[in-house]
JSON list of N, CA and C in Angstrom, two decimals:
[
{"chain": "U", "resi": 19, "resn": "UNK", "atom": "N", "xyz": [94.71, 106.56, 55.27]},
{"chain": "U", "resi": 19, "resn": "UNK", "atom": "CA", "xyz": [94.80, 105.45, 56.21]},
{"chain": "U", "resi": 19, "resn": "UNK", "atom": "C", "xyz": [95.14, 104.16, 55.51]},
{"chain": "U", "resi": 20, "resn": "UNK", "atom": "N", "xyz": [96.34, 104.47, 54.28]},
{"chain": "U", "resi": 20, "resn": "UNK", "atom": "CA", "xyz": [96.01, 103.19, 54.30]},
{"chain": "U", "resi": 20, "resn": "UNK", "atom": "C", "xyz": [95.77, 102.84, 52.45]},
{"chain": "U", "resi": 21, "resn": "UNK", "atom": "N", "xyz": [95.50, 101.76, 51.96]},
{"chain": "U", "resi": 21, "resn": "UNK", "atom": "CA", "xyz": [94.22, 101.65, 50.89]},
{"chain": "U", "resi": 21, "resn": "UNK", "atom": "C", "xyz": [95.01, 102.15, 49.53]},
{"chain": "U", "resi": 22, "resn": "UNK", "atom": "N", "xyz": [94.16, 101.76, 48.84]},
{"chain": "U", "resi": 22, "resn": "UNK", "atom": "CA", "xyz": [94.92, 102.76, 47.17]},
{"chain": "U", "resi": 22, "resn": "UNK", "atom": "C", "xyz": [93.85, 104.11, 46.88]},
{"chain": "U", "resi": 23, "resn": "UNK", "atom": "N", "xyz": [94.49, 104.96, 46.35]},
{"chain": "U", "resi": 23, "resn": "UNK", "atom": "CA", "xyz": [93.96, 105.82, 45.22]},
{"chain": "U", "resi": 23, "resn": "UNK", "atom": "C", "xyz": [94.03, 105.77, 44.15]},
{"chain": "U", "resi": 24, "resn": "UNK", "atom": "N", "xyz": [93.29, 105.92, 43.35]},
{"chain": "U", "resi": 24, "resn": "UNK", "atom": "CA", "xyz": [93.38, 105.70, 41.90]},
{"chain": "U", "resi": 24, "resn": "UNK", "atom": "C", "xyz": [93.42, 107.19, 41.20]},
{"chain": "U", "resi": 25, "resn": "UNK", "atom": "N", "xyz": [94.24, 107.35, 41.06]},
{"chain": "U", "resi": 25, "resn": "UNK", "atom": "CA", "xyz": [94.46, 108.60, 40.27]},
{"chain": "U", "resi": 25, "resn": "UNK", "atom": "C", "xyz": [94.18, 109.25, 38.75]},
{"chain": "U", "resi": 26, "resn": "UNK", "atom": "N", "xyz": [93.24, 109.79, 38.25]},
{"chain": "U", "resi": 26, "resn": "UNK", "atom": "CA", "xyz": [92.69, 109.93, 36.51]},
{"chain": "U", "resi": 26, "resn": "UNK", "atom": "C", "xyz": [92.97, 111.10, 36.18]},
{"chain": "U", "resi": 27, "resn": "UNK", "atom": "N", "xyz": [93.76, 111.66, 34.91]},
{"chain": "U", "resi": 27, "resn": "UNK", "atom": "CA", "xyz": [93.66, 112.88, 34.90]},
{"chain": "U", "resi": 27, "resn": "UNK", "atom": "C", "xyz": [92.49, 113.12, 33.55]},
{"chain": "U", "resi": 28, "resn": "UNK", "atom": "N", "xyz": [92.33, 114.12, 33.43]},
{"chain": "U", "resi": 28, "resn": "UNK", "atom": "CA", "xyz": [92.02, 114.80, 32.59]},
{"chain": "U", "resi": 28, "resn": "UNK", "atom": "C", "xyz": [91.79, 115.76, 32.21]},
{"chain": "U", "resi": 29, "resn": "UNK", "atom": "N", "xyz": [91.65, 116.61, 31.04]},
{"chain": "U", "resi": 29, "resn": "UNK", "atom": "CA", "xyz": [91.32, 117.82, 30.45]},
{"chain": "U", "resi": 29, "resn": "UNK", "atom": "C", "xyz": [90.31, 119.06, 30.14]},
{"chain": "U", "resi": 30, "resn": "UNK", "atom": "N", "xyz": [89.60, 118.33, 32.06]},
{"chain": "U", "resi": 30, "resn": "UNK", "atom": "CA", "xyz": [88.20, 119.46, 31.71]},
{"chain": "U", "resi": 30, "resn": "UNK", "atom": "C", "xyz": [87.76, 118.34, 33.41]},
{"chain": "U", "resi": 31, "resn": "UNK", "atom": "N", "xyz": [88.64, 119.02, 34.38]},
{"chain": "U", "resi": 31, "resn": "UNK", "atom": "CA", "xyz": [88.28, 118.84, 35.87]},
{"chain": "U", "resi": 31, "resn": "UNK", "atom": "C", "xyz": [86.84, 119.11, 36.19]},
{"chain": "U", "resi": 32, "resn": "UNK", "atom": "N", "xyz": [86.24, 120.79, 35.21]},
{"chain": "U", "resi": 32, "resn": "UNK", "atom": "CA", "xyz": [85.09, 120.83, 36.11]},
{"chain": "U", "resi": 32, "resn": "UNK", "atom": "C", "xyz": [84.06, 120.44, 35.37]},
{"chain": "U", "resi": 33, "resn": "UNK", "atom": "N", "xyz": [84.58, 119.93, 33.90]},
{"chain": "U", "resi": 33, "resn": "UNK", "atom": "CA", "xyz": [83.48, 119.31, 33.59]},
{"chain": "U", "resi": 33, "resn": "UNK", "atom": "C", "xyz": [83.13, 117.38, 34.13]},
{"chain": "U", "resi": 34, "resn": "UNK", "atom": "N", "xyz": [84.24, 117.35, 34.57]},
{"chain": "U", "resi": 34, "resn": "UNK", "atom": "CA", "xyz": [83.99, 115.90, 35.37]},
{"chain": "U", "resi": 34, "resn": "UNK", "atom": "C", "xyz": [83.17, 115.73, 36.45]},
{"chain": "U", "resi": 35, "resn": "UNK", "atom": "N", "xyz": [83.57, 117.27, 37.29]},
{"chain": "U", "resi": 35, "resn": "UNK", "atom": "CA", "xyz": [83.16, 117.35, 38.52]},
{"chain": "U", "resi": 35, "resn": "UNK", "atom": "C", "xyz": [81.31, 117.22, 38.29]},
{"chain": "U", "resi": 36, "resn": "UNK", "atom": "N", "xyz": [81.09, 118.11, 37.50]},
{"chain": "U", "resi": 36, "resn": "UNK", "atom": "CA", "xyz": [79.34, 118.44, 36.87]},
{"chain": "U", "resi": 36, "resn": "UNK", "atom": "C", "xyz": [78.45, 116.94, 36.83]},
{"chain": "U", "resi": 37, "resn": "UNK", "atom": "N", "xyz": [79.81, 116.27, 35.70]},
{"chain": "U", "resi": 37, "resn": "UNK", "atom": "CA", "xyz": [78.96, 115.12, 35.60]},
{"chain": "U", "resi": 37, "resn": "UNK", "atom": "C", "xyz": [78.69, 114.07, 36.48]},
{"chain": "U", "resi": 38, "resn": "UNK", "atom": "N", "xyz": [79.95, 114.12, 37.30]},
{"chain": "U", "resi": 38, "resn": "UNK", "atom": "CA", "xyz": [80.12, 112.66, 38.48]},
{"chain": "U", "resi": 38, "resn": "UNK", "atom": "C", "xyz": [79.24, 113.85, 40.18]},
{"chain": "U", "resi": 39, "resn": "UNK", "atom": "N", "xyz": [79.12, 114.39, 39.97]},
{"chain": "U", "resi": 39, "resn": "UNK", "atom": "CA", "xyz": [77.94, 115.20, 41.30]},
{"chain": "U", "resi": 39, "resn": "UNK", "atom": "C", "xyz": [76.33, 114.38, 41.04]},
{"chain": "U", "resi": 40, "resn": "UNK", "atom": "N", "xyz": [75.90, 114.06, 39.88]},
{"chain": "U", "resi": 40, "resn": "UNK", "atom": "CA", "xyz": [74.56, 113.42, 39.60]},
{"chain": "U", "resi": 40, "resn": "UNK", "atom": "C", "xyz": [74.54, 112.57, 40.06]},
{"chain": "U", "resi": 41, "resn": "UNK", "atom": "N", "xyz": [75.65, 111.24, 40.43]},
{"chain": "U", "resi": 41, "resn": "UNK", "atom": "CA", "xyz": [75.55, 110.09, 40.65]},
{"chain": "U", "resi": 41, "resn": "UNK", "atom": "C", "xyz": [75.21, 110.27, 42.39]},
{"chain": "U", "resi": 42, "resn": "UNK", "atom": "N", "xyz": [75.44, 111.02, 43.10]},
{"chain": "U", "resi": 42, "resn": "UNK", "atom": "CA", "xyz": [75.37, 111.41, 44.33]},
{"chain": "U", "resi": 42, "resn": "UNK", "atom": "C", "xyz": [75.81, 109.94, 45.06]},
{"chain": "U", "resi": 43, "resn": "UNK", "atom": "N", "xyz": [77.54, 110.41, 45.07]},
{"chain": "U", "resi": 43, "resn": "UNK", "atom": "CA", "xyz": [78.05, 109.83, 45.62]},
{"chain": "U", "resi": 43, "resn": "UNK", "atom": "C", "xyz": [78.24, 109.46, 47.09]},
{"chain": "U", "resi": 44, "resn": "UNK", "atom": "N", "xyz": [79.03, 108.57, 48.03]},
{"chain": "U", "resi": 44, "resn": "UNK", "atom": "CA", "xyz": [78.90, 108.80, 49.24]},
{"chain": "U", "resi": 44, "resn": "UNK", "atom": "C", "xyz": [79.74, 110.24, 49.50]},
{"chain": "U", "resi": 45, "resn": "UNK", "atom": "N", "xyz": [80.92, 110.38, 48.60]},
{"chain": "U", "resi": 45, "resn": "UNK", "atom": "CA", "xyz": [81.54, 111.72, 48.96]},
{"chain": "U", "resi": 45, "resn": "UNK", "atom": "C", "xyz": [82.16, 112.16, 47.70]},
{"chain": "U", "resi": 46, "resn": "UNK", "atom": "N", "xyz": [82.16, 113.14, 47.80]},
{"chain": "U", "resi": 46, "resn": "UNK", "atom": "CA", "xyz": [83.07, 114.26, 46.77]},
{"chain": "U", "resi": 46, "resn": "UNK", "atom": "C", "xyz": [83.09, 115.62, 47.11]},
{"chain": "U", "resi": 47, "resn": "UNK", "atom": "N", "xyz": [84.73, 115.85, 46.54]},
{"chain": "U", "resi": 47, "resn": "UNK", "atom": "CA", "xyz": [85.17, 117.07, 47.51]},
{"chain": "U", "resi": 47, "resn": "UNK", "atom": "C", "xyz": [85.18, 118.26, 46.33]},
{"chain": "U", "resi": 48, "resn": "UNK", "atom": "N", "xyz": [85.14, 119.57, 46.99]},
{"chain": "U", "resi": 48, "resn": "UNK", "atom": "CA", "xyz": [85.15, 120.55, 46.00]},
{"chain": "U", "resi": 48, "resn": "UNK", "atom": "C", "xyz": [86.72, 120.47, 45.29]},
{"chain": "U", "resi": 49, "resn": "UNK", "atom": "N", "xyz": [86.51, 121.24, 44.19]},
{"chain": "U", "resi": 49, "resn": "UNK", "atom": "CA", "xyz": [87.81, 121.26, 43.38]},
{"chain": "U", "resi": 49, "resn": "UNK", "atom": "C", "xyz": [89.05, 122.11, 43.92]},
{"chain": "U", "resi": 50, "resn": "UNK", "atom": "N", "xyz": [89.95, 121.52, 43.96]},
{"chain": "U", "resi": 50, "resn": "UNK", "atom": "CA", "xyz": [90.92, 122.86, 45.04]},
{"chain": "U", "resi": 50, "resn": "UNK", "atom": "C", "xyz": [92.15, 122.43, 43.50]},
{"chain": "U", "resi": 51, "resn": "UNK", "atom": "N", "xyz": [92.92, 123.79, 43.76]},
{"chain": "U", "resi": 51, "resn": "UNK", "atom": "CA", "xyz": [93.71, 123.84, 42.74]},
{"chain": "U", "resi": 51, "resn": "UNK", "atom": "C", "xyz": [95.31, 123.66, 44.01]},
{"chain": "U", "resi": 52, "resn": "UNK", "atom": "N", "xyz": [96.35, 122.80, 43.28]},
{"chain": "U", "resi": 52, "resn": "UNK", "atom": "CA", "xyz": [97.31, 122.61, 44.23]},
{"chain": "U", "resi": 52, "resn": "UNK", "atom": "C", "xyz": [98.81, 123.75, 43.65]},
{"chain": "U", "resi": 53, "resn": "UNK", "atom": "N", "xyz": [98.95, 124.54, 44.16]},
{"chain": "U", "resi": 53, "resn": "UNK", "atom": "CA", "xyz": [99.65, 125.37, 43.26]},
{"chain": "U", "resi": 53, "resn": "UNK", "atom": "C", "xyz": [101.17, 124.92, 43.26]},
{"chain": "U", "resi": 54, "resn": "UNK", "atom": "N", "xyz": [101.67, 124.23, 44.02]},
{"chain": "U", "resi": 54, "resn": "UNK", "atom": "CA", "xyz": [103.01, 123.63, 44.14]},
{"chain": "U", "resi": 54, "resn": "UNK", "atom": "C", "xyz": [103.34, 122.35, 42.43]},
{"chain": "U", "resi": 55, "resn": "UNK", "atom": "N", "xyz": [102.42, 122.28, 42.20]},
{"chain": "U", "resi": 55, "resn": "UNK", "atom": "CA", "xyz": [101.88, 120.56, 41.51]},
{"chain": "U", "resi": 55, "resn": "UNK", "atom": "C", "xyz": [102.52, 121.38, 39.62]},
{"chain": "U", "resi": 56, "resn": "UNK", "atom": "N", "xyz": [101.64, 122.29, 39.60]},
{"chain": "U", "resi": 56, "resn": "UNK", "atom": "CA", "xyz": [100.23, 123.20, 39.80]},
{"chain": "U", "resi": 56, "resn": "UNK", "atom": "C", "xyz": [99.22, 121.97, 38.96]},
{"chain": "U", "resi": 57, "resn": "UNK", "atom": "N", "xyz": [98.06, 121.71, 39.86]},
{"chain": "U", "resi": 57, "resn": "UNK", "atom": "CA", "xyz": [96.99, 121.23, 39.09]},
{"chain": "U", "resi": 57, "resn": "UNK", "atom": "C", "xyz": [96.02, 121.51, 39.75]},
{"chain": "U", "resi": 58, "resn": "UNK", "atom": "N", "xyz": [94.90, 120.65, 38.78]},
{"chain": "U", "resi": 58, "resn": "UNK", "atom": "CA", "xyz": [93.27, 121.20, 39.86]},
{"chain": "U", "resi": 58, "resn": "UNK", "atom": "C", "xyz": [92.86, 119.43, 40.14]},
{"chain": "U", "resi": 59, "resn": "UNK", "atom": "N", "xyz": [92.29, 119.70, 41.05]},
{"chain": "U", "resi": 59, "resn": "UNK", "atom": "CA", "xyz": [91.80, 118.14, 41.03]},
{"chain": "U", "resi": 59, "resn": "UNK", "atom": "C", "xyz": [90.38, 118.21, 42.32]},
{"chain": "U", "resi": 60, "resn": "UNK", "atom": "N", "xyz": [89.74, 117.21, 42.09]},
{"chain": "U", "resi": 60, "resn": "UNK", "atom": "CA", "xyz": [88.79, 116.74, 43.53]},
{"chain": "U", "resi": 60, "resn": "UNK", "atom": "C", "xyz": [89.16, 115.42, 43.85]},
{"chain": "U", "resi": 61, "resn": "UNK", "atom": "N", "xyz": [88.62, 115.17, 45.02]},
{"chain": "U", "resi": 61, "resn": "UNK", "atom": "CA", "xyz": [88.35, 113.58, 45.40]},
{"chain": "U", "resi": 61, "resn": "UNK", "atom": "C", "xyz": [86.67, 112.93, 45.35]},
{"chain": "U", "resi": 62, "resn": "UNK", "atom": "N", "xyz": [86.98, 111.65, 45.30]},
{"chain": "U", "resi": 62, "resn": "UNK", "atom": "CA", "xyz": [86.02, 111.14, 45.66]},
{"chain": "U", "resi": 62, "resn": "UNK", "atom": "C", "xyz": [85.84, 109.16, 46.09]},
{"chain": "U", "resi": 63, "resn": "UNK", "atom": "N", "xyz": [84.51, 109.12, 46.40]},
{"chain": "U", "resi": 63, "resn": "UNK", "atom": "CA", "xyz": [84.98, 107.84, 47.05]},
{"chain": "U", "resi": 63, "resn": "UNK", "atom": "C", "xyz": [83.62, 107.10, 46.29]},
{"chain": "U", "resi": 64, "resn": "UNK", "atom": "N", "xyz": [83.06, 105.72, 45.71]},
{"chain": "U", "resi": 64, "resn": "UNK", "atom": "CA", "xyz": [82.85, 105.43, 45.29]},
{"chain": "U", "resi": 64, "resn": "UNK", "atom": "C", "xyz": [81.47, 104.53, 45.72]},
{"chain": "U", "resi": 65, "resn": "UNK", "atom": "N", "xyz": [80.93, 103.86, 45.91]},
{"chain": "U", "resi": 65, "resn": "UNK", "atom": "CA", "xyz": [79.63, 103.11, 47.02]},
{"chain": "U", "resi": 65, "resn": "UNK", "atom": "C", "xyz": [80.24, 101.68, 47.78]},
{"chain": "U", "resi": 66, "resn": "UNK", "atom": "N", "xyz": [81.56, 101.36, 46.77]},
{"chain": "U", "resi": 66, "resn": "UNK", "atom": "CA", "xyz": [82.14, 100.28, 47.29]},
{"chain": "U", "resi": 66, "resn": "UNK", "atom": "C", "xyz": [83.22, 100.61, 48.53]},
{"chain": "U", "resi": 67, "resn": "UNK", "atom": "N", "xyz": [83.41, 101.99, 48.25]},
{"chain": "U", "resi": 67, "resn": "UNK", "atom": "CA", "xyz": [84.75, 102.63, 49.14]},
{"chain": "U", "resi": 67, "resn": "UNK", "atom": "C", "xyz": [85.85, 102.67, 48.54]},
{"chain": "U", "resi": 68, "resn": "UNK", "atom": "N", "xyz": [85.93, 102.42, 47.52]},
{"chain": "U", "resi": 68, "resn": "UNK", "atom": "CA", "xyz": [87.34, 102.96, 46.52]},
{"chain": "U", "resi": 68, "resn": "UNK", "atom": "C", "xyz": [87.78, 104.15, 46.48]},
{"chain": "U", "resi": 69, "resn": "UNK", "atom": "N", "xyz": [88.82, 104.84, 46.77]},
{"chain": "U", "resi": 69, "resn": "UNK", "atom": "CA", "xyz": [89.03, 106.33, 46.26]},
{"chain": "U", "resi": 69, "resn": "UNK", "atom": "C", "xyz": [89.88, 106.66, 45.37]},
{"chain": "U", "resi": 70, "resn": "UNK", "atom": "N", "xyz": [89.14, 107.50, 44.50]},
{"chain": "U", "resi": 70, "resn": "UNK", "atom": "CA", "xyz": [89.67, 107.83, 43.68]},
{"chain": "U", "resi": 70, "resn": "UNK", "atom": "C", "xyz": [89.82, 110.02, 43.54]},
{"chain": "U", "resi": 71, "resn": "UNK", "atom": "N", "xyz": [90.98, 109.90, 42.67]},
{"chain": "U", "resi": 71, "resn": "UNK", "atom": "CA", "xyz": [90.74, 111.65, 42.43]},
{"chain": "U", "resi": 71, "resn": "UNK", "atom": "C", "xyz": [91.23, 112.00, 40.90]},
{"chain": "U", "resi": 72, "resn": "UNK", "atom": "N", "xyz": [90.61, 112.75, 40.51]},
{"chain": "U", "resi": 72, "resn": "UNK", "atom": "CA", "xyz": [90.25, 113.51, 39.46]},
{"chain": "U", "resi": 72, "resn": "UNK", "atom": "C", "xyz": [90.86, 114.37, 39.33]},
{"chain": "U", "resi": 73, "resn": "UNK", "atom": "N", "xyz": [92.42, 114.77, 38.41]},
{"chain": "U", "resi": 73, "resn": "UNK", "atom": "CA", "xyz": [93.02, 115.77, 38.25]},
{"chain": "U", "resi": 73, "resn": "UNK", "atom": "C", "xyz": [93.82, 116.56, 36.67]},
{"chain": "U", "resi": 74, "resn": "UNK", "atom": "N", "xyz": [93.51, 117.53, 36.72]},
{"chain": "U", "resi": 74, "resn": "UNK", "atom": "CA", "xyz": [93.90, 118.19, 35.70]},
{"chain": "U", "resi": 74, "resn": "UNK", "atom": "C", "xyz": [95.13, 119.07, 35.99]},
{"chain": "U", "resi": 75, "resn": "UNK", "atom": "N", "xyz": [96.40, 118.72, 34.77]},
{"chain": "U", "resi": 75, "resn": "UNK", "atom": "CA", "xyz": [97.62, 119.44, 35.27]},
{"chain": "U", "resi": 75, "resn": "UNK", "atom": "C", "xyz": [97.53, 120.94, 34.37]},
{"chain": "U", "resi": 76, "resn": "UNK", "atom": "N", "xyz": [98.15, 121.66, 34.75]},
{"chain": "U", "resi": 76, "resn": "UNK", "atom": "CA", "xyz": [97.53, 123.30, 34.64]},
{"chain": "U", "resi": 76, "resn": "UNK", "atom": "C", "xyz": [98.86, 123.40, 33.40]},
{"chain": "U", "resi": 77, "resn": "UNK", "atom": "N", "xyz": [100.08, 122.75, 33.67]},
{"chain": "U", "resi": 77, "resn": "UNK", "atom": "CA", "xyz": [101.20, 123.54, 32.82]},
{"chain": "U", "resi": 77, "resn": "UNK", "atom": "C", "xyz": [101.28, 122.91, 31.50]},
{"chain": "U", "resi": 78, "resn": "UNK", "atom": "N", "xyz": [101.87, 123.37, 30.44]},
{"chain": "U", "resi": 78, "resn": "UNK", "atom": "CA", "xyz": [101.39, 122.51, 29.28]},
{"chain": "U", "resi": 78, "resn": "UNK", "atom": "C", "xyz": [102.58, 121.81, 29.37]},
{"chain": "U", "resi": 79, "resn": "UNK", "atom": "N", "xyz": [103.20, 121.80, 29.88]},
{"chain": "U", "resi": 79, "resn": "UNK", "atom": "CA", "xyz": [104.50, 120.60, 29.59]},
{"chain": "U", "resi": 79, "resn": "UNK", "atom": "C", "xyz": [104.03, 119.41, 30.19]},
{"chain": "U", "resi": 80, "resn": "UNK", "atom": "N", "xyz": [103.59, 120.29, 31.66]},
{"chain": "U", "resi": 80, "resn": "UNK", "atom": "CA", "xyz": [102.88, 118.83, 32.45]},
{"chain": "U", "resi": 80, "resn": "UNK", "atom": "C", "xyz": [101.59, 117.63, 31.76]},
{"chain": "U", "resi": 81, "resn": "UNK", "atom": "N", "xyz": [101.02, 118.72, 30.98]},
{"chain": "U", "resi": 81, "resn": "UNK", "atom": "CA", "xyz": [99.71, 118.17, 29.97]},
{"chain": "U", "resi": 81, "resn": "UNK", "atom": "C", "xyz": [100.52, 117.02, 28.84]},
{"chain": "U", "resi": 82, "resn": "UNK", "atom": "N", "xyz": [101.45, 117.76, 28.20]},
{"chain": "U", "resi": 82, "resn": "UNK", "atom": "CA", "xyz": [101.63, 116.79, 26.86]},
{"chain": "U", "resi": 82, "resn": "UNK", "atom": "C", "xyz": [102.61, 115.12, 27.80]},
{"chain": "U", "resi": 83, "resn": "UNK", "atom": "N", "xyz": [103.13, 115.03, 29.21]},
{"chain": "U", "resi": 83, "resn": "UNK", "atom": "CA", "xyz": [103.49, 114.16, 29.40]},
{"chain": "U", "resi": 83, "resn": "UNK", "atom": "C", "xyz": [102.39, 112.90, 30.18]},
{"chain": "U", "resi": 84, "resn": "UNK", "atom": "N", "xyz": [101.38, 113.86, 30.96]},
{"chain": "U", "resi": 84, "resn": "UNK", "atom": "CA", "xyz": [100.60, 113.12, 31.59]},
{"chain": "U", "resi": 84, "resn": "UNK", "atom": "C", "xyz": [99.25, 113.09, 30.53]}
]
């Protein structure tokens, strides 16, 4: 609707996911893998309402550019 996303990748999705679940956010989504992309990623939204998502690219070409 609208708004920015802030987009982060990195190299260990579900270990992000593990750590940012403690903060018990207003939301965060399970990890879905996008196979077109191919990556894995979640969302989430922040206490201020920022959203952001969390993604890891699966191919190594895609890795050494992003």
């Amino acid at each position: 609707k609208g708004g920015t996303l802030v987009s982060l990748t990195s190299r260990d999705v579900e270990g992000e996911y593990e750590r940012i679940k403690k903060y018990r956010l207003p939301f965060i989504s399970e990890i879905e893998i996008i196979e077109r992309i191919p990556l894995k990623s979640f969302f989430l939204k922040d206490f201020e309402g920022h959203d952001f998502e969390i993604q890891e690219f699966l191919k190594k070409e895609d890795r050494e550019i992003f």
